[in-house]
């Protein structure tokens, strides 16, 4: 089957009117042990960019030309959540090439976007596979999609389904999404599942920093480094809705400050030292730990429905210099105190 209508090709990409329509692959709704292992490895950041399926068109069940077409990212967790939710339903799944990134993040990056939707429609020859001209997209993909542009360039109308794939059967039965289906929820289970990947990525630098701080300032300083990282990677997503302020950076600074208080108290109680030395010792963790926690907190901005692209950029430009200044001041203070100890000044 040859594609002869170049009007549906992305305007930003060359169109080959003689291209052969890609094969319609098959899939099912069964989630096997191998799939669950893949999900676990993805959550822990093992081969992070390797958890993907081939982009293209997939048939689920026994679809007909009248069956619905669902759109997904080629991240295995996104694809598997969709197909497992559609157990007992027939349809097609149009998988976009999001570089192995989930729908929400890919929409923010632009890979789950208008050009890719239009391009996959053209590459798969979708218009010759189905008789209707409607696509069902996940609501969290909306930031990257211009529905009127997709319609103009491909002839397919965009309909946004519910936030969660689990609500798709009810959505299909009702023919529309209820307000509850549109509601974005981010409960504890969804937040804490983000922690392992961030924790794994931070493990090596944390170990190196803890060893260095142990050599310079002893065990409390080393434990403080570990505590700051755990606060930024585990406590932060767990407590996210309950920490005051809106910005992730200020939330992280608050959380890091609270976690730093016991360490500031622990390192500043030496009666043999003058008061100014104890004050400086207390100041060091209050500078370093909140900065580390806040910086790690920024990693969650792309994984939650609480942020926008413009808001994240504004926050980075506003608060990263503050974090850098706090870190630099803390490091200089630690080095000065270490030098003072070595020279016998304190």
Short mmCIF file of C-alpha atoms in Angstrom, two decimals:
data_model
loop_
_atom_site.label_atom_id
_atom_site.label_comp_id
_atom_site.label_asym_id
_atom_site.label_seq_id
_atom_site.Cartn_x
_atom_site.Cartn_y
_atom_site.Cartn_z
CA UNK A 1 0.00 0.00 0.00
CA UNK A 2 1.53 3.34 -0.98
CA UNK A 3 0.95 6.71 0.57
CA UNK A 4 -0.04 9.22 -2.10
CA UNK A 5 -1.46 12.13 -0.12
CA UNK A 6 1.38 14.41 0.98
CA UNK A 7 -0.91 16.93 2.66
CA UNK A 8 -0.66 14.99 5.91
CA UNK A 9 3.14 15.12 6.11
CA UNK A 10 4.63 17.44 8.74
CA UNK A 11 5.40 20.83 7.26
CA UNK A 12 8.79 20.78 8.96
CA UNK A 13 9.85 17.47 7.37
CA UNK A 14 10.32 16.30 3.77
CA UNK A 15 7.54 14.09 2.39
CA UNK A 16 8.13 10.97 0.33
CA UNK A 17 4.93 10.29 -1.60
CA UNK A 18 6.17 6.87 -2.63
CA UNK A 19 6.84 5.59 0.85
CA UNK A 20 5.42 2.20 1.81
CA UNK A 21 2.95 2.16 4.67
CA UNK A 22 4.49 0.68 7.81
CA UNK A 23 3.25 -2.70 8.96
CA UNK A 24 0.52 -2.67 11.59
CA UNK A 25 2.06 -4.44 14.57
CA UNK A 26 -0.02 -6.40 17.05
CA UNK A 27 -0.14 -6.14 20.82
CA UNK A 28 -2.35 -7.33 23.66
CA UNK A 29 -3.37 -6.25 27.15
CA UNK A 30 -1.37 -8.84 29.07
CA UNK A 31 1.32 -7.53 31.43
CA UNK A 32 3.83 -10.32 31.98
CA UNK A 33 6.55 -10.78 34.58
CA UNK A 34 9.06 -9.57 31.99
CA UNK A 35 7.08 -6.35 31.56
CA UNK A 36 6.97 -5.82 35.33
CA UNK A 37 10.73 -6.34 35.53
CA UNK A 38 11.16 -3.75 32.77
CA UNK A 39 8.97 -1.33 34.75
CA UNK A 40 11.00 -1.90 37.92
CA UNK A 41 14.29 -1.31 36.09
CA UNK A 42 12.89 1.87 34.56
CA UNK A 43 11.80 3.13 37.98
CA UNK A 44 15.31 2.55 39.34
CA UNK A 45 16.96 4.29 36.38
CA UNK A 46 18.63 1.15 34.98
CA UNK A 47 19.20 1.69 31.23
CA UNK A 48 16.87 4.68 31.57
CA UNK A 49 16.57 5.45 27.85
CA UNK A 50 16.23 1.79 26.84
CA UNK A 51 12.66 1.30 28.05
CA UNK A 52 10.84 1.96 24.84
CA UNK A 53 8.71 0.31 22.19
CA UNK A 54 8.94 0.82 18.45
CA UNK A 55 6.94 3.83 17.25
CA UNK A 56 4.19 3.04 14.77
CA UNK A 57 0.69 1.62 14.59
CA UNK A 58 -0.41 -1.32 16.75
CA UNK A 59 -3.63 -3.31 16.66
CA UNK A 60 -5.20 -4.41 19.93
CA UNK A 61 -7.73 -7.23 19.93
CA UNK A 62 -9.65 -7.49 16.66
CA UNK A 63 -10.08 -3.94 15.45
CA UNK A 64 -12.16 -2.91 12.44
CA UNK A 65 -11.94 0.30 10.39
CA UNK A 66 -14.47 1.78 12.82
CA UNK A 67 -12.39 0.98 15.95
CA UNK A 68 -10.97 3.86 18.01
CA UNK A 69 -7.38 5.03 17.68
CA UNK A 70 -5.48 5.82 20.89
CA UNK A 71 -2.22 7.76 20.94
CA UNK A 72 0.65 6.93 23.30
CA UNK A 73 4.32 7.63 23.95
CA UNK A 74 6.88 4.95 23.17
CA UNK A 75 7.96 4.75 26.83
CA UNK A 76 7.15 1.20 27.95
CA UNK A 77 5.36 2.29 31.14
CA UNK A 78 3.08 4.64 29.16
CA UNK A 79 2.38 2.09 26.42
CA UNK A 80 1.77 -0.76 28.88
CA UNK A 81 -0.52 1.35 31.07
CA UNK A 82 -2.65 2.13 28.01
CA UNK A 83 -2.88 -1.36 26.55
CA UNK A 84 -3.53 -3.01 29.92
CA UNK A 85 -6.35 -0.54 30.64
CA UNK A 86 -7.99 -1.50 27.33
CA UNK A 87 -8.35 -5.20 28.18
CA UNK A 88 -11.40 -6.54 26.37
CA UNK A 89 -11.52 -3.62 23.91
CA UNK A 90 -10.58 -3.56 20.24
CA UNK A 91 -8.69 -0.66 18.76
CA UNK A 92 -5.48 0.78 17.40
CA UNK A 93 -2.63 2.41 19.28
CA UNK A 94 -0.60 5.04 17.45
CA UNK A 95 2.76 5.16 19.23
CA UNK A 96 4.71 8.40 18.89
CA UNK A 97 8.49 8.56 18.97
CA UNK A 98 9.02 10.41 22.27
CA UNK A 99 12.60 9.10 22.67
CA UNK A 100 11.50 6.78 25.47
CA UNK A 101 9.99 9.60 27.55
CA UNK A 102 6.56 9.48 29.19
CA UNK A 103 3.60 11.46 27.87
CA UNK A 104 3.68 14.27 30.45
CA UNK A 105 7.40 14.98 30.16
CA UNK A 106 7.47 14.46 26.39
CA UNK A 107 4.62 16.96 25.95
CA UNK A 108 6.69 19.51 27.85
CA UNK A 109 9.76 18.76 25.74
CA UNK A 110 7.78 18.86 22.47
CA UNK A 111 8.37 15.26 21.39
CA UNK A 112 4.78 14.32 22.22
CA UNK A 113 3.73 17.12 19.92
CA UNK A 114 1.80 18.19 16.87
CA UNK A 115 4.55 17.44 14.34
CA UNK A 116 5.08 13.93 15.67
CA UNK A 117 1.35 13.13 15.66
CA UNK A 118 0.97 14.35 12.09
CA UNK A 119 4.14 12.55 11.06
CA UNK A 120 3.06 9.20 12.50
CA UNK A 121 -0.32 9.50 10.81
CA UNK A 122 1.48 9.89 7.51
CA UNK A 123 4.14 7.24 8.09
CA UNK A 124 1.66 4.58 9.15
CA UNK A 125 -0.94 5.37 6.50
CA UNK A 126 -3.52 5.59 9.26
CA UNK A 127 -6.09 7.22 6.98
CA UNK A 128 -6.23 4.03 4.92
CA UNK A 129 -6.50 1.78 7.99
CA UNK A 130 -9.48 3.40 9.72
CA UNK A 131 -12.65 4.85 8.22
CA UNK A 132 -13.09 7.61 10.82
CA UNK A 133 -10.87 10.61 11.48
CA UNK A 134 -10.61 10.81 15.28
CA UNK A 135 -7.66 10.33 17.62
CA UNK A 136 -7.97 9.81 21.38
CA UNK A 137 -5.01 11.34 23.18
CA UNK A 138 -4.15 11.35 26.91
CA UNK A 139 -5.10 14.59 28.60
CA UNK A 140 -1.60 15.04 30.02
CA UNK A 141 -0.32 15.26 26.43
CA UNK A 142 -2.38 18.39 25.76
CA UNK A 143 0.47 20.90 26.40
CA UNK A 144 2.32 19.58 23.34
CA UNK A 145 -0.63 19.25 20.96
CA UNK A 146 -2.37 21.85 18.81
CA UNK A 147 -5.64 20.15 17.90
CA UNK A 148 -6.58 22.54 15.10
CA UNK A 149 -3.13 22.13 13.52
CA UNK A 150 -3.42 18.34 13.61
CA UNK A 151 -6.84 18.62 11.94
CA UNK A 152 -5.63 21.06 9.31
CA UNK A 153 -2.54 19.08 8.40
CA UNK A 154 -3.83 15.51 8.68
CA UNK A 155 -7.62 15.60 8.59
CA UNK A 156 -7.79 13.86 12.00
CA UNK A 157 -9.68 15.42 14.88
CA UNK A 158 -8.10 15.31 18.32
CA UNK A 159 -10.13 14.20 21.33
CA UNK A 160 -8.51 14.24 24.76
CA UNK A 161 -9.33 11.27 26.94
CA UNK A 162 -9.08 11.07 30.73
CA UNK A 163 -5.98 11.82 32.77
CA UNK A 164 -5.57 8.19 33.79
CA UNK A 165 -5.57 5.25 31.42
CA UNK A 166 -7.57 3.25 33.98
CA UNK A 167 -10.57 5.51 33.26
CA UNK A 168 -10.60 4.74 29.53
CA UNK A 169 -13.26 1.96 29.68
CA UNK A 170 -15.68 4.35 31.42
CA UNK A 171 -14.72 7.11 28.98
CA UNK A 172 -15.46 4.86 25.99
CA UNK A 173 -18.77 3.77 27.50
CA UNK A 174 -19.90 7.33 28.17
CA UNK A 175 -18.39 8.86 25.05
CA UNK A 176 -17.00 11.73 27.07
CA UNK A 177 -14.81 12.43 30.08
CA UNK A 178 -16.48 13.39 33.34
CA UNK A 179 -15.04 16.16 35.53
CA UNK A 180 -13.62 13.49 37.83
CA UNK A 181 -11.79 11.91 34.89
CA UNK A 182 -10.32 15.31 34.05
CA UNK A 183 -9.10 15.90 37.58
CA UNK A 184 -5.34 15.61 37.96
CA UNK A 185 -4.51 13.68 41.11
CA UNK A 186 -0.99 13.20 42.41
CA UNK A 187 -1.30 10.95 45.48
CA UNK A 188 1.48 9.66 47.69
CA UNK A 189 1.98 6.45 45.67
CA UNK A 190 2.50 8.43 42.46
CA UNK A 191 4.92 10.80 44.16
CA UNK A 192 7.07 8.29 46.01
CA UNK A 193 7.49 6.08 42.95
CA UNK A 194 9.59 8.90 41.48
CA UNK A 195 12.17 8.69 44.28
CA UNK A 196 14.22 5.60 43.31
CA UNK A 197 15.47 7.02 39.99
CA UNK A 198 16.58 10.29 41.55
CA UNK A 199 18.17 8.43 44.45
CA UNK A 200 20.17 6.18 42.12
CA UNK A 201 21.42 9.13 40.07
CA UNK A 202 22.56 10.94 43.21
CA UNK A 203 24.19 7.92 44.90
CA UNK A 204 27.73 8.23 43.52
CA UNK A 205 28.16 12.01 44.04
CA UNK A 206 26.67 11.60 47.51
CA UNK A 207 29.18 8.93 48.46
CA UNK A 208 32.09 11.03 47.17
CA UNK A 209 30.86 14.13 48.98
CA UNK A 210 30.28 12.23 52.22
CA UNK A 211 33.81 10.79 52.17
CA UNK A 212 35.33 14.21 51.49
CA UNK A 213 33.31 15.87 54.25
CA UNK A 214 34.25 13.09 56.67
CA UNK A 215 37.93 13.76 56.02
CA UNK A 216 37.48 17.52 56.37
CA UNK A 217 34.95 17.82 59.18
CA UNK A 218 34.14 14.41 60.65
CA UNK A 219 31.16 12.09 60.78
CA UNK A 220 28.39 14.67 61.41
CA UNK A 221 29.31 16.49 58.20
CA UNK A 222 29.30 13.24 56.22
CA UNK A 223 25.91 12.25 57.63
CA UNK A 224 24.64 15.74 56.83
CA UNK A 225 25.48 15.25 53.15
CA UNK A 226 23.59 11.96 53.09
CA UNK A 227 20.61 13.50 54.90
CA UNK A 228 20.44 16.44 52.47
CA UNK A 229 20.34 14.09 49.48
CA UNK A 230 17.73 11.82 51.07
CA UNK A 231 15.64 14.89 51.82
CA UNK A 232 15.84 16.05 48.20
CA UNK A 233 15.19 12.67 46.61
CA UNK A 234 12.84 10.85 49.02
CA UNK A 235 11.32 13.24 51.58
CA UNK A 236 10.63 15.96 49.02
CA UNK A 237 8.27 13.97 46.75
CA UNK A 238 6.66 12.36 49.78
CA UNK A 239 5.91 15.71 51.44
CA UNK A 240 5.50 17.84 48.30
CA UNK A 241 1.88 19.01 48.80
CA UNK A 242 2.45 19.79 52.47
CA UNK A 243 5.52 22.02 52.21
CA UNK A 244 4.49 25.70 52.09
CA UNK A 245 5.25 27.99 49.12
CA UNK A 246 4.61 27.28 45.45
CA UNK A 247 8.10 27.09 43.93
CA UNK A 248 9.94 23.79 44.14
CA UNK A 249 13.15 25.66 44.97
CA UNK A 250 11.74 27.39 48.03
CA UNK A 251 10.01 24.17 49.09
CA UNK A 252 13.40 22.45 48.88
CA UNK A 253 15.11 25.24 50.82
CA UNK A 254 12.52 24.97 53.58
CA UNK A 255 12.77 21.19 53.78
CA UNK A 256 16.56 21.29 53.65
CA UNK A 257 16.63 23.91 56.40
CA UNK A 258 14.46 21.79 58.67
CA UNK A 259 16.64 18.72 58.06
CA UNK A 260 19.79 20.80 58.67
CA UNK A 261 18.73 22.06 62.12
CA UNK A 262 19.72 18.90 64.07
CA UNK A 263 23.11 18.86 62.34
CA UNK A 264 23.67 22.55 63.04
CA UNK A 265 22.94 21.86 66.71
CA UNK A 266 25.15 18.74 66.79
CA UNK A 267 28.28 20.38 65.35
CA UNK A 268 28.05 23.63 67.31
CA UNK A 269 28.01 22.41 70.88
CA UNK A 270 31.73 22.11 71.60
CA UNK A 271 32.36 23.95 74.92
CA UNK A 272 36.09 24.07 74.19
CA UNK A 273 35.50 26.37 71.20
CA UNK A 274 34.78 30.09 71.32
CA UNK A 275 31.22 31.20 70.63
CA UNK A 276 32.04 32.62 67.19
CA UNK A 277 33.52 29.28 66.11
CA UNK A 278 30.43 27.36 67.21
CA UNK A 279 28.24 29.90 65.37
CA UNK A 280 30.21 29.39 62.16
CA UNK A 281 30.05 25.62 62.59
CA UNK A 282 26.27 25.85 62.90
CA UNK A 283 26.04 28.10 59.85
CA UNK A 284 27.82 25.65 57.53
CA UNK A 285 25.09 22.96 57.39
CA UNK A 286 22.41 25.68 57.27
CA UNK A 287 24.02 26.94 54.06
CA UNK A 288 24.98 23.68 52.40
CA UNK A 289 22.15 21.28 53.18
CA UNK A 290 19.19 23.43 52.04
CA UNK A 291 21.02 24.27 48.80
CA UNK A 292 21.60 20.58 48.01
CA UNK A 293 18.02 19.61 48.87
CA UNK A 294 16.56 22.47 46.82
CA UNK A 295 18.70 21.64 43.79
CA UNK A 296 17.61 18.00 43.88
CA UNK A 297 13.99 19.12 44.31
CA UNK A 298 14.17 20.85 40.93
CA UNK A 299 14.56 17.42 39.30
CA UNK A 300 10.91 16.71 40.11
CA UNK A 301 9.55 19.71 38.19
CA UNK A 302 9.31 17.65 35.00
CA UNK A 303 7.63 14.71 36.74
CA UNK A 304 4.66 16.40 38.37
CA UNK A 305 1.50 18.16 37.22
CA UNK A 306 2.28 21.10 39.52
CA UNK A 307 4.58 22.97 37.12
CA UNK A 308 4.70 24.58 33.69
CA UNK A 309 7.62 24.97 31.27
CA UNK A 310 7.72 28.75 31.67
CA UNK A 311 7.39 28.48 35.43
CA UNK A 312 10.28 26.02 35.65
CA UNK A 313 12.54 28.22 33.52
CA UNK A 314 11.69 31.27 35.60
CA UNK A 315 12.34 29.34 38.80
CA UNK A 316 15.71 28.05 37.58
CA UNK A 317 16.93 31.52 36.63
CA UNK A 318 15.69 32.97 39.92
CA UNK A 319 16.84 30.39 42.45
CA UNK A 320 19.79 28.44 41.05
CA UNK A 321 22.12 31.44 41.56
CA UNK A 322 20.92 31.57 45.17
CA UNK A 323 21.67 27.85 45.61
CA UNK A 324 25.11 28.31 44.02
CA UNK A 325 25.92 31.24 46.33
CA UNK A 326 24.82 29.28 49.39
CA UNK A 327 26.88 26.26 48.33
CA UNK A 328 29.98 28.32 47.61
CA UNK A 329 29.67 30.15 50.92
CA UNK A 330 29.22 26.89 52.79
CA UNK A 331 32.20 25.23 51.11
CA UNK A 332 34.44 28.23 51.81
CA UNK A 333 33.28 28.24 55.44
CA UNK A 334 34.01 24.51 55.86
CA UNK A 335 37.48 24.93 54.34
CA UNK A 336 38.26 27.90 56.59
CA UNK A 337 37.11 26.02 59.68
CA UNK A 338 39.16 22.96 58.66
CA UNK A 339 42.21 25.18 58.16
CA UNK A 340 41.62 26.82 61.52
CA UNK A 341 41.54 23.42 63.21
CA UNK A 342 44.72 22.28 61.47
CA UNK A 343 46.61 25.42 62.41
CA UNK A 344 45.36 25.36 65.99
CA UNK A 345 43.44 28.63 65.68
CA UNK A 346 40.40 26.91 67.19
#
